Amino acid sequence: MSSPTDISSPTDLSAVATEEPKDAEPFGLGSPALRTDALPKALGIYPYAADLWAEGLLWGAVLRSPHPHARIVAVDTAPALALPGVHAVVTAADLPPGPEGTPDGAPSGPVTADRPILACGVVRHHGEPVAAVAADHPDTARLAAASIVVEYELLEAVSDPEQSFNVPPLHPDGNLFRHIPLRTGDPEAVGEVVVEGLYQVGRQDPAPLGSEAGLAVPRPDGGVELHLSSTDPHGDRDRTAACLGIEPDRVRLVVTGVPGATSDREDLSFQVTLALLALRTGRPVKMVLTREESFHAHTSRHPALLRYRHHADAEGKLVKVEAQILLDGGAYADVSAEALAAAAAFSVGPYVCPNVLVDAWAVRTNNPPAGRMRGEGALQTCFAYESQLDQLAVQLGIDPLEIRRRNAMATGDPMPTGQAVTCPAPVAALLDAIAESPLPALPLDDPEAEWLLPGGPGGAGDPAAIRRGIGYAVGMVHMLGAEGEDEVSTATVRVSGNHATVICAAVDVGQGFATLARQIVQSVLGVSEVYVAPVDSDQSVAGPSARGRHTWVSGGAVERAALMVRHQLLQPIAANFGMSVELLTIADGKITSYDGVLGMPVGEALEGKELWATAQCRPHPTEPLNESGQGDAFVSIAFCAMRAVVDVDIELGAVRVVDVTVAQDVGRALNPRQIEDRIEAAVAHGVGLALLENLRTENGRILNASLTGYRLPTALDTPDVRIAALLEERDVVATFGAKAVSAVPAVVAPAAVAAAVRAATGLPVGRLPILPEDAIVG
């Protein structure tokens, strides 16, 4: 049996992923430091989980349900076991039994444990795992999985979320994940102008560039070591151990090269099944999902149906907002309750409205499970309330920017949940920054720019049919966990000579945490050489990589640990000079006293010393929403305003996003380069949902589980992104005063693009993605 030390990859991740580029001059917070993993990724030598290898390796494969809803009558694994090279086949019967002593598939989930690792008795969505195989070759494993004979009794699939209220339970827990009846103000209030709308948001998939992959290695103590692209190593470790029926300390999870993550990186069934096969065979087992499997394995954005009615006075000030919000959570709960809380709380957007009546539901269907994805809940409602404001502007003859200014939220204003917005809320300033930014040139002004028209050069369209539209949108997202979720992270900083090491289990999923951690230590200690250790579950808990929490919570833990080391370093120096530590500063690699008498290089002060400290960061607590949707549920909020410029061929319905201008509330720009990169990526993400991305289903079956069928934006679909303003009004309760930056542009971009298409065509545009038929005039 191989040991964990036998694992190898083409390049050592710890040596490459955190190596500081030799020509990187920027130093400390506020500088545009290059990402620590930029060079190896650009060179193609960055190691991912799919690159791992171990002596005696077996390959895993999964059999998935071809039906969205069926009863499992019988499973015959004999044909698979009869194939040469097959070492094990596992089903729900091989997992620990449930509370009643009978197999239940070891259900798990990030919030509610309702999703079986391997289907037991019933399959509830297309692609649900039913059995898994380990063999000595990947082709043999897939052939063996396909040879397992499963007898199904087909059941009626519920694919329409509106039907979920009226059909028998699809799961013992019922069909309703959550209902939030949000009520504030006078329910009888009526405005002088009333507009209504029905809006739909499709199913956006994360579609990561790298599909799910991992390696499981059995341990001598009967445990298992998992090498995965996890975004929550401790949560995944604990849930995996519970599903396997072993103690958490017998499961070690090593995070290996996350190839980008905009949602939960893997569903738990993948890693538990991988571990189960390794334990059953006593050999390392590797699994790399095909692209089609990847679409079935991970969660996607919640499809939504939203009905809105806005009341306003003659000046355009909001009087009352009524809404019904329905999120399709798919077959299992995942984070539907959390997404619904955001949808309900942000149902009015960054605007002041005294009277709000919202009913929000998240329901179970036989569609693919929905889960965490940038701005879950907030994105769906942003599209709806911004579309409503555009309607009001037209009805009242008010400029779309002006109607937003008249209702803009400011610091101290209440949300519909009754929570006061205590963080900076510079909504009006963001709108002003957008308004002052110059517009791009018209394409026909440049005869060489024919390719910029929708359809490109020589397209079927007539240039005379091109109409330009300008649209505006403003949105908001919450940061960190909500409704009483305990947010905590731990970090250790060690200094030896002129070299520092950061140990923190915060996974860098592309948001640049490793770079930020280096910059923090550089700023606090004046040490240029900072190494960020690879992440595994043996380190202290840091929590999941979601909602910008690592900048705040894990960055805060790193800063506190570095400050403790700083005190250890400066205390003896201050004592020698008869002054307090507070009278010494560290800047530009030098320790200097307030009076200028002392000036010592940090390297000299650290010579021969080894210092370390461990610290935690835990933001102030929140509370769950009550039965009326009221409560202080969020730690802080980030805001963004956006202007989209589109060209639309009104005869063909072709849409090209020409330009997106962004003004964003960032609190403090810790790394301007990374902020701009993250905003550009988030805009591309939002444009994808606005025009292209839709994981289509029919009666619960996924129809386009491939990168040819599921359309992603390419470089030619991505617009010019201009930053009109990064407003740095620090949030006093946040670490460094900084706010998360990548979620809110993704929330706002679809609404802004839809507004621009609406302006170009005069059509209502009530669904995302916008199809060609939605943009054809006449």
PDB file of C-alpha atoms in Angstrom, residues 380-530:
ATOM      1  CA  GLN A 380     -31.737  37.085  -9.465  1.00  0.00           C
ATOM      2  CA  THR A 381     -33.463  39.907  -7.599  1.00  0.00           C
ATOM      3  CA  CYS A 382     -31.088  42.552  -9.012  1.00  0.00           C
ATOM      4  CA  PHE A 383     -32.258  41.730 -12.522  1.00  0.00           C
ATOM      5  CA  ALA A 384     -35.887  42.077 -11.418  1.00  0.00           C
ATOM      6  CA  TYR A 385     -35.766  45.271  -9.350  1.00  0.00           C
ATOM      7  CA  GLU A 386     -33.529  47.073 -11.859  1.00  0.00           C
ATOM      8  CA  SER A 387     -35.933  46.143 -14.661  1.00  0.00           C
ATOM      9  CA  GLN A 388     -38.748  47.553 -12.544  1.00  0.00           C
ATOM     10  CA  LEU A 389     -36.908  50.852 -12.050  1.00  0.00           C
ATOM     11  CA  ASP A 390     -36.435  51.143 -15.799  1.00  0.00           C
ATOM     12  CA  GLN A 391     -40.191  50.694 -16.201  1.00  0.00           C
ATOM     13  CA  LEU A 392     -40.848  53.419 -13.638  1.00  0.00           C
ATOM     14  CA  ALA A 393     -38.424  55.772 -15.388  1.00  0.00           C
ATOM     15  CA  VAL A 394     -40.276  55.318 -18.685  1.00  0.00           C
ATOM     16  CA  GLN A 395     -43.701  55.765 -17.075  1.00  0.00           C
ATOM     17  CA  LEU A 396     -42.651  58.961 -15.322  1.00  0.00           C
ATOM     18  CA  GLY A 397     -40.416  60.339 -18.054  1.00  0.00           C
ATOM     19  CA  ILE A 398     -37.416  60.412 -15.709  1.00  0.00           C
ATOM     20  CA  ASP A 399     -33.833  59.654 -16.713  1.00  0.00           C
ATOM     21  CA  PRO A 400     -32.891  56.115 -15.578  1.00  0.00           C
ATOM     22  CA  LEU A 401     -29.899  57.438 -13.654  1.00  0.00           C
ATOM     23  CA  GLU A 402     -31.985  60.120 -11.963  1.00  0.00           C
ATOM     24  CA  ILE A 403     -34.666  57.744 -10.703  1.00  0.00           C
ATOM     25  CA  ARG A 404     -31.933  55.682  -9.092  1.00  0.00           C
ATOM     26  CA  ARG A 405     -30.407  58.757  -7.482  1.00  0.00           C
ATOM     27  CA  ARG A 406     -33.760  59.769  -5.992  1.00  0.00           C
ATOM     28  CA  ASN A 407     -34.084  56.410  -4.247  1.00  0.00           C
ATOM     29  CA  ALA A 408     -30.426  55.679  -3.502  1.00  0.00           C
ATOM     30  CA  MET A 409     -29.599  54.107  -0.166  1.00  0.00           C
ATOM     31  CA  ALA A 410     -27.082  55.825   2.110  1.00  0.00           C
ATOM     32  CA  THR A 411     -25.261  54.857   5.283  1.00  0.00           C
ATOM     33  CA  GLY A 412     -27.753  54.600   8.143  1.00  0.00           C
ATOM     34  CA  ASP A 413     -30.763  53.753   5.978  1.00  0.00           C
ATOM     35  CA  PRO A 414     -32.763  50.649   6.893  1.00  0.00           C
ATOM     36  CA  MET A 415     -33.013  47.547   4.733  1.00  0.00           C
ATOM     37  CA  PRO A 416     -36.391  45.799   4.316  1.00  0.00           C
ATOM     38  CA  THR A 417     -35.194  43.392   7.026  1.00  0.00           C
ATOM     39  CA  GLY A 418     -35.053  46.268   9.525  1.00  0.00           C
ATOM     40  CA  GLN A 419     -31.259  46.128   9.694  1.00  0.00           C
ATOM     41  CA  ALA A 420     -29.591  49.521   9.462  1.00  0.00           C
ATOM     42  CA  VAL A 421     -26.835  49.817   6.887  1.00  0.00           C
ATOM     43  CA  THR A 422     -23.958  50.851   9.143  1.00  0.00           C
ATOM     44  CA  CYS A 423     -21.187  50.293   6.609  1.00  0.00           C
ATOM     45  CA  PRO A 424     -20.396  52.875   3.921  1.00  0.00           C
ATOM     46  CA  ALA A 425     -23.163  52.845   1.281  1.00  0.00           C
ATOM     47  CA  PRO A 426     -22.002  55.347  -1.369  1.00  0.00           C
ATOM     48  CA  VAL A 427     -24.715  54.492  -3.906  1.00  0.00           C
ATOM     49  CA  ALA A 428     -25.220  58.091  -5.076  1.00  0.00           C
ATOM     50  CA  ALA A 429     -21.474  58.604  -5.483  1.00  0.00           C
ATOM     51  CA  LEU A 430     -21.222  55.432  -7.563  1.00  0.00           C
ATOM     52  CA  LEU A 431     -23.994  56.660  -9.849  1.00  0.00           C
ATOM     53  CA  ASP A 432     -22.262  60.023 -10.230  1.00  0.00           C
ATOM     54  CA  ALA A 433     -19.006  58.311 -11.195  1.00  0.00           C
ATOM     55  CA  ILE A 434     -20.804  56.317 -13.882  1.00  0.00           C
ATOM     56  CA  ALA A 435     -22.567  59.412 -15.216  1.00  0.00           C
ATOM     57  CA  GLU A 436     -19.293  61.328 -15.551  1.00  0.00           C
ATOM     58  CA  SER A 437     -17.496  58.578 -17.481  1.00  0.00           C
ATOM     59  CA  PRO A 438     -17.292  59.210 -21.275  1.00  0.00           C
ATOM     60  CA  LEU A 439     -19.195  56.938 -23.645  1.00  0.00           C
ATOM     61  CA  PRO A 440     -17.416  54.767 -26.253  1.00  0.00           C
ATOM     62  CA  ALA A 441     -17.377  55.786 -29.912  1.00  0.00           C
ATOM     63  CA  LEU A 442     -20.007  54.534 -32.335  1.00  0.00           C
ATOM     64  CA  PRO A 443     -18.730  51.599 -34.451  1.00  0.00           C
ATOM     65  CA  LEU A 444     -19.781  53.106 -37.798  1.00  0.00           C
ATOM     66  CA  ASP A 445     -17.531  56.092 -37.109  1.00  0.00           C
ATOM     67  CA  ASP A 446     -14.592  53.823 -37.971  1.00  0.00           C
ATOM     68  CA  PRO A 447     -14.784  52.056 -41.362  1.00  0.00           C
ATOM     69  CA  GLU A 448     -12.122  49.585 -40.196  1.00  0.00           C
ATOM     70  CA  ALA A 449     -14.281  48.441 -37.281  1.00  0.00           C
ATOM     71  CA  GLU A 450     -16.898  46.494 -39.230  1.00  0.00           C
ATOM     72  CA  TRP A 451     -15.948  43.360 -37.317  1.00  0.00           C
ATOM     73  CA  LEU A 452     -17.122  45.036 -34.129  1.00  0.00           C
ATOM     74  CA  LEU A 453     -20.745  44.965 -35.291  1.00  0.00           C
ATOM     75  CA  PRO A 454     -23.008  42.138 -34.073  1.00  0.00           C
ATOM     76  CA  GLY A 455     -22.343  39.164 -36.351  1.00  0.00           C
ATOM     77  CA  GLY A 456     -18.866  40.355 -37.361  1.00  0.00           C
ATOM     78  CA  PRO A 457     -17.580  41.157 -40.865  1.00  0.00           C
ATOM     79  CA  GLY A 458     -19.572  39.794 -43.778  1.00  0.00           C
ATOM     80  CA  GLY A 459     -22.376  38.775 -41.425  1.00  0.00           C
ATOM     81  CA  ALA A 460     -25.959  38.360 -42.539  1.00  0.00           C
ATOM     82  CA  GLY A 461     -27.034  41.525 -40.771  1.00  0.00           C
ATOM     83  CA  ASP A 462     -27.589  44.951 -42.284  1.00  0.00           C
ATOM     84  CA  PRO A 463     -25.506  47.680 -40.570  1.00  0.00           C
ATOM     85  CA  ALA A 464     -28.562  49.917 -40.878  1.00  0.00           C
ATOM     86  CA  ALA A 465     -30.384  47.582 -38.478  1.00  0.00           C
ATOM     87  CA  ILE A 466     -27.898  48.192 -35.658  1.00  0.00           C
ATOM     88  CA  ARG A 467     -29.242  50.080 -32.652  1.00  0.00           C
ATOM     89  CA  ARG A 468     -27.116  51.193 -29.715  1.00  0.00           C
ATOM     90  CA  GLY A 469     -28.485  50.966 -26.185  1.00  0.00           C
ATOM     91  CA  ILE A 470     -27.197  52.270 -22.868  1.00  0.00           C
ATOM     92  CA  GLY A 471     -28.339  50.664 -19.638  1.00  0.00           C
ATOM     93  CA  TYR A 472     -27.675  51.204 -15.946  1.00  0.00           C
ATOM     94  CA  ALA A 473     -27.850  48.970 -12.908  1.00  0.00           C
ATOM     95  CA  VAL A 474     -26.878  49.087  -9.246  1.00  0.00           C
ATOM     96  CA  GLY A 475     -26.610  46.100  -6.932  1.00  0.00           C
ATOM     97  CA  MET A 476     -25.534  44.895  -3.531  1.00  0.00           C
ATOM     98  CA  VAL A 477     -24.264  41.700  -1.917  1.00  0.00           C
ATOM     99  CA  HIS A 478     -23.521  40.676   1.618  1.00  0.00           C
ATOM    100  CA  MET A 479     -20.079  39.606   2.737  1.00  0.00           C
ATOM    101  CA  LEU A 480     -19.232  36.668   4.989  1.00  0.00           C
ATOM    102  CA  GLY A 481     -21.821  34.292   6.363  1.00  0.00           C
ATOM    103  CA  ALA A 482     -25.273  35.405   7.417  1.00  0.00           C
ATOM    104  CA  GLU A 483     -28.058  34.696   9.899  1.00  0.00           C
ATOM    105  CA  GLY A 484     -25.919  33.703  12.857  1.00  0.00           C
ATOM    106  CA  GLU A 485     -23.265  31.738  10.981  1.00  0.00           C
ATOM    107  CA  ASP A 486     -20.076  31.671  13.037  1.00  0.00           C
ATOM    108  CA  GLU A 487     -17.261  33.126  10.952  1.00  0.00           C
ATOM    109  CA  VAL A 488     -13.787  32.409  12.265  1.00  0.00           C
ATOM    110  CA  SER A 489     -10.342  31.876  10.813  1.00  0.00           C
ATOM    111  CA  THR A 490      -6.953  31.075  12.323  1.00  0.00           C
ATOM    112  CA  ALA A 491      -3.493  31.896  10.984  1.00  0.00           C
ATOM    113  CA  THR A 492       0.093  31.416  12.099  1.00  0.00           C
ATOM    114  CA  VAL A 493       2.996  33.650  11.086  1.00  0.00           C
ATOM    115  CA  ARG A 494       6.564  32.416  11.609  1.00  0.00           C
ATOM    116  CA  VAL A 495       9.674  34.512  11.034  1.00  0.00           C
ATOM    117  CA  SER A 496      13.177  33.121  10.787  1.00  0.00           C
ATOM    118  CA  GLY A 497      15.863  35.554   9.792  1.00  0.00           C
ATOM    119  CA  ASN A 498      14.582  37.649   6.896  1.00  0.00           C
ATOM    120  CA  HIS A 499      12.079  35.024   5.815  1.00  0.00           C
ATOM    121  CA  ALA A 500       8.438  34.656   6.915  1.00  0.00           C
ATOM    122  CA  THR A 501       5.965  31.805   6.561  1.00  0.00           C
ATOM    123  CA  VAL A 502       2.167  32.075   6.679  1.00  0.00           C
ATOM    124  CA  ILE A 503       0.181  28.991   7.674  1.00  0.00           C
ATOM    125  CA  CYS A 504      -3.526  29.435   7.065  1.00  0.00           C
ATOM    126  CA  ALA A 505      -6.107  26.988   5.694  1.00  0.00           C
ATOM    127  CA  ALA A 506      -7.720  29.673   3.521  1.00  0.00           C
ATOM    128  CA  VAL A 507      -7.870  28.270  -0.011  1.00  0.00           C
ATOM    129  CA  ASP A 508      -6.899  30.572  -2.844  1.00  0.00           C
ATOM    130  CA  VAL A 509      -9.521  29.765  -5.484  1.00  0.00           C
ATOM    131  CA  GLY A 510      -8.466  32.585  -7.774  1.00  0.00           C
ATOM    132  CA  GLN A 511      -9.345  35.504  -5.524  1.00  0.00           C
ATOM    133  CA  GLY A 512      -5.648  36.052  -4.726  1.00  0.00           C
ATOM    134  CA  PHE A 513      -5.589  35.296  -1.000  1.00  0.00           C
ATOM    135  CA  ALA A 514      -2.026  33.931  -1.114  1.00  0.00           C
ATOM    136  CA  THR A 515      -0.849  37.200  -2.652  1.00  0.00           C
ATOM    137  CA  LEU A 516      -2.796  39.223  -0.076  1.00  0.00           C
ATOM    138  CA  ALA A 517      -1.332  37.214   2.823  1.00  0.00           C
ATOM    139  CA  ARG A 518       2.181  37.975   1.564  1.00  0.00           C
ATOM    140  CA  GLN A 519       1.379  41.670   1.277  1.00  0.00           C
ATOM    141  CA  ILE A 520      -0.035  41.779   4.811  1.00  0.00           C
ATOM    142  CA  VAL A 521       3.100  40.274   6.335  1.00  0.00           C
ATOM    143  CA  GLN A 522       5.314  42.507   4.224  1.00  0.00           C
ATOM    144  CA  SER A 523       3.469  45.613   5.451  1.00  0.00           C
ATOM    145  CA  VAL A 524       3.425  44.633   9.127  1.00  0.00           C
ATOM    146  CA  LEU A 525       6.924  43.143   9.459  1.00  0.00           C
ATOM    147  CA  GLY A 526       8.887  44.724   6.611  1.00  0.00           C
ATOM    148  CA  VAL A 527       9.993  41.281   5.424  1.00  0.00           C
ATOM    149  CA  SER A 528      10.105  40.869   1.645  1.00  0.00           C
ATOM    150  CA  GLU A 529      10.452  37.076   1.457  1.00  0.00           C
ATOM    151  CA  VAL A 530       7.097  35.607   2.498  1.00  0.00           C
TER     152      VAL A 530
END
